[in-house]
Coordinates of C-alpha atoms in Angstrom, one line a residue:
M1 CA 2.5 -24.7 21.1
D2 CA 5.8 -26.6 20.4
T3 CA 6.6 -30.1 21.2
K4 CA 8.2 -29.3 24.3
Q5 CA 5.0 -27.7 25.4
V6 CA 3.1 -30.6 24.4
E7 CA 5.1 -32.7 26.5
E8 CA 5.0 -30.7 29.6
V9 CA 1.1 -30.5 29.5
S10 CA 0.8 -34.1 28.9
T11 CA 2.7 -35.4 31.6
P12 CA 0.6 -37.9 33.5
F13 CA -0.1 -38.0 37.1
I14 CA 2.3 -40.8 38.7
T15 CA 1.3 -42.2 41.8
S16 CA 3.9 -44.1 44.5
S17 CA 1.6 -46.4 46.1
T18 CA 1.6 -49.9 45.4
S19 CA -1.4 -50.9 47.6
H20 CA -4.1 -49.3 45.0
S21 CA -5.7 -51.1 42.4
N22 CA -4.1 -51.3 38.9
K23 CA -6.5 -48.6 37.7
P24 CA -3.9 -45.8 38.2
T25 CA -1.4 -47.7 36.0
L26 CA -4.0 -48.4 33.3
L27 CA -4.8 -44.9 33.5
L28 CA -1.4 -43.8 33.1
K29 CA -1.0 -46.2 30.1
L30 CA -3.8 -44.8 28.4
I31 CA -2.8 -41.2 29.0
T32 CA 0.8 -41.8 27.9
S33 CA -0.6 -43.6 24.8
M34 CA -3.1 -40.5 24.0
S35 CA -0.1 -37.9 24.7
L36 CA 2.1 -39.8 22.4
I37 CA -0.5 -40.0 19.5
S38 CA -1.0 -36.2 20.0
A39 CA 2.5 -35.4 20.1
I40 CA 2.9 -37.3 16.6
I41 CA -0.4 -35.9 15.2
F42 CA 0.8 -32.3 16.2
S43 CA 4.4 -32.8 14.7
L44 CA 2.9 -34.2 11.3
L45 CA 1.0 -31.2 11.2
F46 CA 3.6 -28.7 12.2
F47 CA 6.0 -29.8 9.6
S48 CA 3.5 -30.6 6.8
L49 CA 2.7 -26.7 7.2
S50 CA 6.2 -25.4 7.8
E51 CA 7.9 -27.8 5.3
P52 CA 8.8 -25.0 2.1
T53 CA 6.8 -25.6 -0.9
T54 CA 9.1 -25.8 -4.1
T55 CA 6.7 -25.1 -6.6
S56 CA 3.2 -23.2 -7.3
R57 CA 0.0 -25.2 -6.2
P58 CA -2.0 -26.1 -9.4
L59 CA -5.3 -24.5 -10.0
K60 CA -8.1 -26.5 -8.9
K61 CA -11.2 -24.8 -10.3
L62 CA -10.0 -21.9 -12.3
P63 CA -8.6 -22.3 -16.0
H64 CA -6.2 -19.4 -15.5
P65 CA -4.7 -17.4 -12.5
V66 CA -6.9 -14.6 -11.0
V67 CA -5.3 -11.7 -9.3
I68 CA -7.5 -9.3 -6.9
L69 CA -5.3 -6.3 -5.9
I70 CA -6.5 -4.6 -2.8
S71 CA -5.7 -1.0 -1.3
S72 CA -6.4 0.0 2.2
D73 CA -5.5 3.6 1.9
G74 CA -3.1 4.8 4.5
F75 CA -2.4 1.8 6.0
R76 CA 0.7 2.2 7.9
F77 CA 3.0 -0.6 8.4
G78 CA 2.3 -1.9 11.9
Y79 CA -1.3 -1.2 12.1
Q80 CA -1.6 -4.9 11.8
F81 CA -0.4 -5.2 15.1
K82 CA -2.6 -2.5 16.7
T83 CA -5.5 -4.9 17.3
P84 CA -6.4 -8.5 16.5
T85 CA -6.7 -8.9 12.8
P86 CA -7.2 -12.7 12.0
N87 CA -8.2 -12.4 8.6
I88 CA -5.2 -10.3 7.5
H89 CA -2.7 -12.2 9.5
R90 CA -4.7 -15.6 7.8
L91 CA -3.2 -14.1 4.7
I92 CA 0.2 -13.3 6.3
T93 CA 0.6 -16.8 7.7
N94 CA -0.4 -18.7 5.0
G95 CA 1.3 -16.3 2.3
T96 CA 4.1 -13.9 1.7
E97 CA 4.8 -10.7 3.3
A98 CA 7.3 -7.9 3.2
I99 CA 8.7 -8.2 6.6
T100 CA 9.3 -4.5 7.4
G101 CA 6.8 -2.9 4.8
L102 CA 6.2 -2.0 1.6
I103 CA 8.3 1.0 0.2
P104 CA 6.1 3.8 -1.3
V105 CA 7.2 6.1 -4.1
F106 CA 8.0 9.9 -3.5
P107 CA 6.0 12.0 -2.8
T108 CA 4.2 9.5 -0.3
L109 CA 0.9 10.7 -1.6
T110 CA -2.5 8.5 -2.7
F111 CA -2.7 9.3 -6.4
P112 CA 1.1 9.0 -7.5
N113 CA 1.5 5.8 -5.6
H114 CA -1.8 4.2 -6.6
Y115 CA -0.6 4.6 -10.3
S116 CA 2.8 3.4 -9.6
I117 CA 1.6 0.3 -8.1
V118 CA -0.4 -0.4 -11.4
T119 CA 2.1 0.9 -13.8
G120 CA 5.5 0.1 -12.2
L121 CA 6.4 3.5 -13.0
Y122 CA 7.9 6.1 -10.7
P123 CA 5.8 9.3 -10.9
P124 CA 7.6 11.6 -13.4
H125 CA 7.3 8.8 -15.9
H126 CA 3.6 7.9 -15.4
G127 CA 2.8 11.6 -14.9
I128 CA 1.0 11.7 -11.8
I129 CA 3.4 13.6 -9.8
N130 CA 1.2 15.1 -7.0
N131 CA -2.5 14.9 -6.1
F132 CA -3.0 18.6 -7.6
F133 CA -0.4 19.7 -10.3
Y134 CA -0.4 22.1 -13.5
D135 CA 0.5 21.5 -16.9
P136 CA 3.4 24.1 -17.5
I137 CA 2.3 24.4 -21.1
T138 CA -1.5 24.8 -21.0
G139 CA -2.0 25.9 -17.4
D140 CA -4.6 23.2 -17.1
K141 CA -4.9 21.9 -13.2
F142 CA -4.9 18.3 -12.4
T143 CA -7.2 17.2 -9.6
M144 CA -8.4 13.7 -8.2
A145 CA -11.3 14.1 -10.5
S146 CA -9.3 14.6 -13.5
H147 CA -10.1 11.5 -16.1
Q148 CA -8.7 13.0 -19.3
S149 CA -5.9 10.5 -20.7
K150 CA -3.6 13.4 -21.5
W151 CA -2.4 13.1 -17.7
W152 CA -2.3 9.7 -17.2
L153 CA 0.8 8.4 -18.9
G154 CA 2.5 4.7 -18.9
Q155 CA 0.2 1.5 -19.2
P156 CA -1.8 0.4 -16.1
L157 CA -2.5 -3.2 -15.4
W158 CA -6.0 -3.2 -16.6
E159 CA -4.8 -2.2 -19.9
T160 CA -2.1 -4.4 -20.2
V161 CA -4.6 -7.3 -19.4
V162 CA -6.9 -6.2 -22.4
N163 CA -3.9 -6.0 -24.6
N164 CA -3.2 -9.7 -23.9
G165 CA -6.9 -10.6 -25.0
L166 CA -8.0 -11.1 -21.3
S167 CA -10.5 -9.2 -19.2
A168 CA -10.2 -6.8 -16.0
A169 CA -12.5 -5.4 -13.5
T170 CA -11.9 -2.2 -11.5
Y171 CA -13.9 -1.5 -8.3
F172 CA -12.2 1.8 -7.9
W173 CA -8.5 2.8 -8.5
P174 CA -6.9 6.0 -9.2
G175 CA -6.6 6.2 -13.1
S176 CA -9.2 3.2 -13.7
E177 CA -12.0 5.5 -14.9
V178 CA -9.4 6.8 -17.7
I179 CA -10.5 5.7 -21.3
K180 CA -7.0 5.0 -22.5
G181 CA -5.8 2.7 -25.2
S182 CA -7.3 -0.6 -25.2
W183 CA -9.0 0.1 -21.9
T184 CA -12.7 1.2 -22.4
C185 CA -13.9 1.2 -18.7
P186 CA -16.6 -0.9 -19.8
D187 CA -19.9 -0.5 -17.2
E188 CA -19.8 -4.2 -16.4
F189 CA -16.3 -4.1 -15.2
C190 CA -15.4 -0.7 -14.3
K191 CA -17.0 1.3 -11.3
H192 CA -16.8 4.9 -11.1
Y193 CA -15.4 6.3 -7.9
N194 CA -18.4 7.0 -5.5
G195 CA -17.0 7.2 -1.7
S196 CA -20.5 6.4 -0.3
V197 CA -20.4 2.9 -1.7
H198 CA -20.2 0.6 1.5
F199 CA -17.2 -1.3 1.9
E200 CA -19.3 -4.5 2.0
D201 CA -21.1 -3.8 -1.5
R202 CA -17.6 -3.4 -2.9
V203 CA -16.7 -6.7 -1.9
D204 CA -19.8 -8.3 -2.7
S205 CA -19.7 -7.1 -6.3
V206 CA -16.2 -8.4 -6.7
L207 CA -17.6 -12.0 -5.3
D208 CA -20.5 -11.6 -7.9
Y209 CA -17.8 -11.9 -10.8
F210 CA -17.1 -15.5 -9.5
D211 CA -20.7 -16.3 -10.7
L212 CA -19.8 -15.8 -14.2
P213 CA -18.8 -18.9 -16.3
V214 CA -15.1 -19.7 -15.4
D215 CA -13.6 -18.4 -18.9
Q216 CA -15.6 -15.1 -18.4
I217 CA -14.1 -14.0 -15.0
P218 CA -11.8 -11.2 -15.0
V219 CA -8.2 -12.4 -14.6
F220 CA -7.5 -9.0 -12.6
M221 CA -9.7 -7.1 -10.3
T222 CA -9.1 -4.2 -8.0
L223 CA -10.5 -3.2 -4.8
Y224 CA -10.0 0.1 -3.0
F225 CA -10.9 1.0 0.6
E226 CA -10.3 4.7 1.9
D227 CA -9.7 3.7 5.7
P228 CA -7.7 3.8 7.7
D229 CA -6.3 7.1 5.7
H230 CA -9.6 9.0 6.7
Q231 CA -9.1 8.5 10.3
G232 CA -5.5 8.8 10.4
H233 CA -5.6 12.6 8.7
Q234 CA -8.3 13.4 11.4
V235 CA -6.7 12.1 14.6
G236 CA -3.4 10.8 13.8
P237 CA -2.0 7.0 13.6
D238 CA -2.1 6.4 17.4
D239 CA -5.9 7.1 17.8
D240 CA -8.2 4.6 18.8
E241 CA -10.3 5.7 15.6
V242 CA -7.6 4.3 13.6
T243 CA -7.6 0.9 15.7
Q244 CA -11.1 0.7 15.0
A245 CA -10.7 1.3 11.2
V246 CA -8.0 -1.3 10.9
S247 CA -10.4 -3.8 12.7
R248 CA -13.1 -2.8 10.2
I249 CA -10.8 -3.5 7.1
D250 CA -10.0 -7.1 8.5
G251 CA -13.4 -7.5 8.8
I252 CA -13.8 -6.7 5.1
I253 CA -10.7 -8.9 4.1
G254 CA -12.7 -11.8 6.1
R255 CA -16.1 -11.2 4.2
L256 CA -13.7 -11.4 0.9
I257 CA -12.2 -14.4 2.0
N258 CA -15.4 -16.2 3.1
G259 CA -17.1 -15.5 0.0
L260 CA -14.3 -16.8 -2.1
E261 CA -14.5 -20.2 0.1
K262 CA -18.2 -20.6 -0.4
K263 CA -17.8 -20.3 -3.8
G264 CA -14.8 -22.8 -3.9
F265 CA -12.2 -20.3 -5.4
F266 CA -10.1 -19.2 -2.6
D267 CA -7.5 -21.6 -3.1
D268 CA -6.9 -20.8 -6.6
V269 CA -7.1 -16.9 -6.5
T270 CA -4.1 -14.7 -5.7
I271 CA -4.8 -11.8 -3.3
I272 CA -2.5 -9.1 -3.3
M273 CA -3.2 -6.6 -0.3
V274 CA -1.3 -3.4 -0.1
G275 CA -1.5 0.2 1.1
D276 CA -0.2 3.3 -0.7
H277 CA 1.6 5.2 2.1
G278 CA 1.7 5.3 5.7
M279 CA 0.9 8.3 8.3
V280 CA 2.7 10.2 11.0
A281 CA 1.3 12.6 13.9
T282 CA 1.4 16.3 13.1
C283 CA 0.8 19.1 15.3
D284 CA 0.7 22.9 14.5
Q285 CA 3.5 23.6 16.9
K286 CA 5.6 21.8 14.3
L287 CA 5.5 24.6 11.5
V288 CA 7.7 26.2 9.3
F289 CA 6.5 29.7 7.9
L290 CA 7.6 31.1 4.6
D291 CA 6.6 34.4 5.5
D292 CA 9.6 34.4 8.0
L293 CA 11.9 34.3 5.0
A294 CA 11.1 37.4 3.8
S295 CA 14.3 39.4 5.1
W296 CA 15.9 36.7 2.6
V297 CA 13.4 36.2 -0.1
E298 CA 9.6 36.8 -0.5
I299 CA 8.1 33.6 -1.5
K300 CA 4.6 34.9 -2.7
T301 CA 1.3 32.6 -2.6
N302 CA 1.0 32.3 -6.2
W303 CA 4.6 30.8 -6.6
V304 CA 3.5 28.0 -4.3
H305 CA 1.7 24.9 -6.0
S306 CA 1.8 22.9 -2.8
Y307 CA 3.0 23.5 0.7
T308 CA 3.0 20.4 2.9
P309 CA 4.7 17.8 3.2
L310 CA 5.8 18.4 -0.1
L311 CA 6.8 22.0 -0.7
A312 CA 6.8 23.0 -4.4
I313 CA 7.7 26.4 -5.7
W314 CA 7.5 27.8 -9.2
P315 CA 8.5 31.4 -9.3
P316 CA 8.1 33.4 -12.3
S317 CA 10.7 32.5 -15.4
N318 CA 12.4 36.0 -14.7
Y319 CA 13.4 34.6 -11.5
S320 CA 17.0 32.7 -11.1
Y321 CA 15.3 29.5 -9.5
A322 CA 19.0 28.7 -8.3
D323 CA 19.1 32.4 -6.5
V324 CA 15.8 31.7 -4.7
V325 CA 16.8 28.3 -3.5
A326 CA 20.3 29.7 -2.1
K327 CA 18.3 32.4 -0.2
M328 CA 15.9 30.4 1.1
N329 CA 18.4 27.9 2.7
E330 CA 20.6 30.8 3.8
G331 CA 17.2 32.0 6.0
L332 CA 16.6 28.5 6.9
S333 CA 19.9 28.0 8.3
S334 CA 20.4 31.5 9.9
G335 CA 18.7 30.0 13.2
K336 CA 16.6 33.0 13.0
V337 CA 13.5 31.4 11.4
E338 CA 11.3 29.0 13.7
N339 CA 12.1 25.4 13.0
G340 CA 14.0 26.5 10.2
N341 CA 16.6 23.7 10.4
K342 CA 13.5 21.4 9.7
L343 CA 13.2 22.3 5.9
K344 CA 15.7 22.2 3.2
V345 CA 14.9 23.6 -0.4
F346 CA 16.4 22.1 -3.4
L347 CA 16.3 22.6 -7.2
K348 CA 14.3 19.4 -8.4
E349 CA 17.5 18.0 -10.5
D350 CA 19.4 18.4 -7.2
L351 CA 17.2 16.1 -5.0
P352 CA 18.7 12.8 -4.0
E353 CA 18.5 10.2 -7.0
R354 CA 16.7 7.6 -4.8
L355 CA 13.4 9.9 -4.8
H356 CA 13.4 9.4 -8.7
Y357 CA 11.6 13.0 -8.7
A358 CA 12.9 15.2 -11.6
D359 CA 12.4 13.8 -14.9
S360 CA 9.1 15.6 -15.7
D361 CA 8.2 19.0 -16.8
R362 CA 5.1 18.8 -14.4
I363 CA 7.2 19.0 -11.4
P364 CA 8.0 22.4 -10.3
P365 CA 11.6 23.6 -10.2
I366 CA 11.9 24.2 -6.5
I367 CA 11.2 21.1 -3.9
G368 CA 11.4 21.3 -0.4
L369 CA 11.8 18.5 2.2
V370 CA 10.3 18.9 5.5
H371 CA 11.4 16.7 8.4
E372 CA 8.9 14.0 9.5
G373 CA 5.6 15.4 11.2
Y374 CA 6.6 18.9 10.4
K375 CA 4.6 21.1 7.8
V376 CA 5.0 24.1 6.0
E377 CA 2.7 27.0 5.9
Q378 CA 2.5 30.5 4.2
S379 CA 2.0 32.3 7.5
R380 CA 1.0 32.2 11.2
T381 CA -3.0 31.7 11.5
G382 CA -3.0 30.5 15.4
N383 CA -4.5 27.3 14.7
K384 CA -3.4 24.6 17.3
E385 CA -4.8 21.1 15.8
C386 CA -3.3 17.8 15.8
G387 CA -3.7 15.1 13.4
G388 CA -1.8 13.0 10.9
A389 CA -0.3 13.6 7.3
H390 CA 1.8 11.7 4.6
G391 CA 4.0 13.0 1.7
Y392 CA 7.0 12.9 3.3
D393 CA 10.3 11.4 2.1
N394 CA 10.0 7.9 1.5
E395 CA 12.9 7.0 3.8
F396 CA 11.0 7.8 6.7
F397 CA 9.9 4.3 8.3
S398 CA 6.4 5.7 9.4
M399 CA 5.7 6.1 5.3
R400 CA 5.7 2.6 5.0
T401 CA 2.9 0.5 3.9
I402 CA 1.8 -3.2 4.0
F403 CA 2.5 -5.8 1.2
I404 CA 0.6 -9.1 1.5
G405 CA 0.6 -12.0 -1.1
H406 CA -1.4 -15.0 -0.8
G407 CA -2.2 -17.4 -3.5
P408 CA -0.8 -20.5 -5.6
Q409 CA 2.4 -18.9 -6.3
F410 CA 3.3 -17.4 -3.2
A411 CA 5.1 -19.4 -0.6
R412 CA 3.4 -20.0 2.8
G413 CA 4.9 -18.2 5.6
K414 CA 7.8 -16.4 3.8
K415 CA 9.2 -13.2 4.7
V416 CA 10.9 -10.8 2.1
P417 CA 12.9 -7.8 2.5
S418 CA 11.0 -4.4 1.9
F419 CA 10.8 -3.1 -1.8
E420 CA 9.6 -0.3 -3.6
N421 CA 5.9 -0.7 -4.9
V422 CA 7.1 0.0 -8.8
E423 CA 7.9 -3.9 -8.7
I424 CA 4.1 -5.0 -8.1
Y425 CA 3.4 -4.7 -11.7
N426 CA 6.0 -7.0 -12.7
L427 CA 5.0 -9.4 -10.1
I428 CA 1.2 -9.3 -11.3
T429 CA 2.2 -9.6 -15.0
S430 CA 4.3 -13.0 -13.9
I431 CA 1.5 -14.4 -12.0
L432 CA -1.0 -14.1 -14.7
N433 CA 1.8 -15.0 -17.4
I434 CA 1.3 -12.0 -19.6
K435 CA 3.6 -9.6 -21.4
G436 CA 3.8 -6.3 -19.7
A437 CA 4.8 -2.8 -20.7
P438 CA 8.4 -1.5 -20.2
N439 CA 8.6 -0.2 -16.5
N440 CA 11.0 1.1 -13.8
G441 CA 10.8 -2.5 -11.9
S442 CA 13.3 -5.0 -12.0
D443 CA 12.8 -8.2 -14.2
S444 CA 14.4 -10.4 -11.7
F445 CA 12.3 -9.5 -8.8
S446 CA 9.2 -11.7 -9.3
Q447 CA 11.6 -14.7 -9.5
S448 CA 12.8 -14.0 -6.0
V449 CA 9.3 -13.5 -4.7
L450 CA 7.2 -16.0 -6.5
L451 CA 7.2 -19.8 -6.6
P452 CA 8.2 -21.4 -10.2
N453 CA 5.5 -22.9 -11.8
A454 CA 4.8 -26.5 -11.1

């Protein structure tokens, strides 16, 4: 309510009668005085909350900054408005938000993006170029259960923290179980992924760390939740199931906030809430079939490493990759292929530079970009199902997710322009005041988002 509204609400009843007692006059004075006092108090509160903070707020209970990095998988930007989310909005109101969302890296898939967030590297540089892919030299296949260090390049935040002589704790995060460099995935601070663990139990385990002596509390912690990605895939982003999942995530955030408040640490702890990608509705009438290109070039199933939304093709070495691309695009643009104009195929080195998706021998030589909401399949199956998907060009707004930063070094109520998630690594190392590893983020980004030290 603004000052004008206060004045309108508090306008007293005025009588023109002079034959009545003085009681209405006294009542009028009393009400006027109370209204004036209320308006003054409101104004003081309003300006004290809205007055910009020029420096970071000092820690009250902790000897060092602590960051909790939270991922809500598939939390598309805008979901925070689908239903009342008082806890998420508490963080937004009293913290800093990317006003039009966080931009994921390409491909907008779970594993590449989670690892980009914690390394500050684009997928070709950190090695996780898809959720599933092959090593071109050994033929070994990477899956989301692959924990061998050879796959995971770069230096994730938990390793960086340990390199700086501090401790980190991970409650699920792609790559966190990998023993790599100084990170040994210690039992007490590293949870192995188990999707059946209740969200409440995950939060409670992180809260338990704050029962340790203050100098033993990990300075960096992760929390991961599978929702609302799970529901978004099944029913699409607009279904009530997604709305319910968003409401549940908000309740989980509230559980964390309340727990930190009870332990007296909420004002000291930095909470960064992100998603890894967005979500868009898909239906089986929005399909492109590779078999329809047979008149131009036969795309064999064993050439295709992934179909949709990222089409990745690796023909045998005796084929000209450029010739395959040319013939595919000729067919797609002929007007004779159903939805052919919804797919364009590139040699990976010819992809738009903004995608940062060429500089790795793990990336197949031929990459296809499909229009938003469309899918690529080998052949017709007759299925007519609708759901949701991600993995598309990160230029699509539907692929954006959220960024919210709340804590002593984030200004209250600040809005920042959208940015790519590779910037988060430097942001966190700046908050923790530790030395990070080389990465694709910018050195100046943190200065534009964080408050200077008091």
